[in-house]
Coordinates of C-alpha atoms in Angstrom, one line a residue:
M1 CA 0.0 0.0 0.0
A2 CA 1.3 3.4 -0.9
L3 CA 1.4 6.0 1.8
P4 CA -0.8 9.1 1.3
F5 CA 2.2 11.4 1.7
R6 CA 5.7 11.8 0.4
A7 CA 8.8 13.7 1.5
T8 CA 10.2 16.6 -0.4
S9 CA 13.3 18.8 0.2
Q10 CA 11.1 21.3 2.0
G11 CA 8.7 19.0 4.0
I12 CA 5.9 16.7 2.9
I13 CA 3.1 16.5 0.4
V14 CA -0.1 15.0 1.9
E15 CA -3.1 13.6 0.0
V16 CA -6.3 14.1 2.0
W17 CA -10.1 13.4 1.8
V18 CA -12.3 15.9 3.6
A19 CA -15.6 15.4 5.2
P20 CA -17.0 18.9 5.9
R21 CA -19.8 19.7 8.4
A22 CA -18.7 16.8 10.7
S23 CA -19.9 16.8 14.3
R24 CA -16.2 17.3 15.4
D25 CA -12.8 17.8 13.8
S26 CA -10.7 14.7 13.5
I27 CA -7.8 13.3 11.4
G28 CA -6.9 9.7 10.9
G29 CA -7.3 6.5 9.0
L30 CA -7.7 6.2 5.3
H31 CA -10.4 6.9 2.8
G32 CA -9.2 5.1 -0.3
E33 CA -5.6 6.3 -0.8
R34 CA -6.0 9.5 1.3
I35 CA -5.9 10.5 4.9
K36 CA -9.4 11.1 6.2
V37 CA -10.0 14.6 7.7
A38 CA -13.3 15.6 9.2
V39 CA -14.0 19.2 10.0
S40 CA -17.0 20.9 11.5
A41 CA -16.7 23.9 9.1
A42 CA -19.0 24.2 6.1
P43 CA -17.5 24.2 2.6
V44 CA -18.4 27.9 2.2
D45 CA -16.0 30.8 1.5
G46 CA -13.0 28.6 2.1
E47 CA -13.9 27.9 5.7
A48 CA -13.5 24.1 5.4
N49 CA -10.1 24.6 3.6
D50 CA -8.9 26.8 6.5
A51 CA -10.2 24.2 9.0
V52 CA -8.3 21.4 7.2
R53 CA -5.1 23.5 7.2
A54 CA -5.5 24.3 10.9
A55 CA -6.2 20.7 11.8
F56 CA -3.1 19.4 10.0
A57 CA -1.0 22.1 11.5
K58 CA -2.1 21.1 15.0
A59 CA -1.7 17.4 14.3
L60 CA 1.8 17.8 12.8
G61 CA 2.9 20.4 15.4
V62 CA 3.6 23.2 12.9
P63 CA 2.3 26.7 12.5
K64 CA -0.8 27.0 10.3
G65 CA 1.3 29.1 7.9
K66 CA 3.4 26.1 7.2
V67 CA 0.4 24.2 5.7
E68 CA -0.5 25.2 2.2
L69 CA -3.4 23.9 0.1
I70 CA -1.8 23.2 -3.3
H71 CA -4.6 21.3 -5.1
G72 CA -8.3 20.8 -4.6
E73 CA -9.7 24.1 -3.4
I74 CA -13.1 22.9 -4.4
G75 CA -14.0 19.2 -3.7
R76 CA -13.2 16.6 -1.1
Q77 CA -9.9 15.5 -2.5
K78 CA -7.1 17.9 -1.5
T79 CA -3.3 18.0 -1.6
L80 CA -1.4 19.9 1.1
A81 CA 2.2 20.9 1.3
V82 CA 3.6 21.1 4.8
S83 CA 6.9 22.9 5.3
G84 CA 9.4 21.6 7.9
D85 CA 11.7 18.7 8.6
P86 CA 10.7 15.9 6.1
G87 CA 11.7 13.1 8.5
L88 CA 9.8 14.4 11.5
L89 CA 6.8 15.3 9.4
S90 CA 6.7 11.9 7.7
A91 CA 6.8 10.1 11.0
K92 CA 3.9 12.2 12.3
A93 CA 1.9 11.8 9.1
K94 CA 2.5 8.0 9.3
A95 CA 1.0 8.0 12.8
L96 CA -2.1 9.7 11.5
V97 CA -2.7 6.9 9.0
G98 CA -2.4 4.4 11.8
N99 CA -3.4 0.8 11.2
D100 CA -6.7 1.6 9.6
N101 CA -6.9 -0.5 6.5
S102 CA -10.5 0.4 5.7
R103 CA -11.3 1.5 2.2
S104 CA -14.3 3.7 2.9

């Protein structure tokens, strides 16, 4: 199974699947080949995108400004670029995937 992230010279690129309007924010497990991200924000005026960036920043221990949406501004499938130490970020992202082998 391919991991839903890859290291770059500046950090990592992460493939995510977003569920907006969730009852609570959460990150973890897989939806297909992407990390599942649930956010309570609505997909209106970029609110859900901002919530996804904030949730990933918190989960990876980086400032929100280090998480950039690089693909998928509209839609559930998004690609994020996270700046920082690639090794450390990769380890934290791998922990988010966990042992969830579900293919929702």
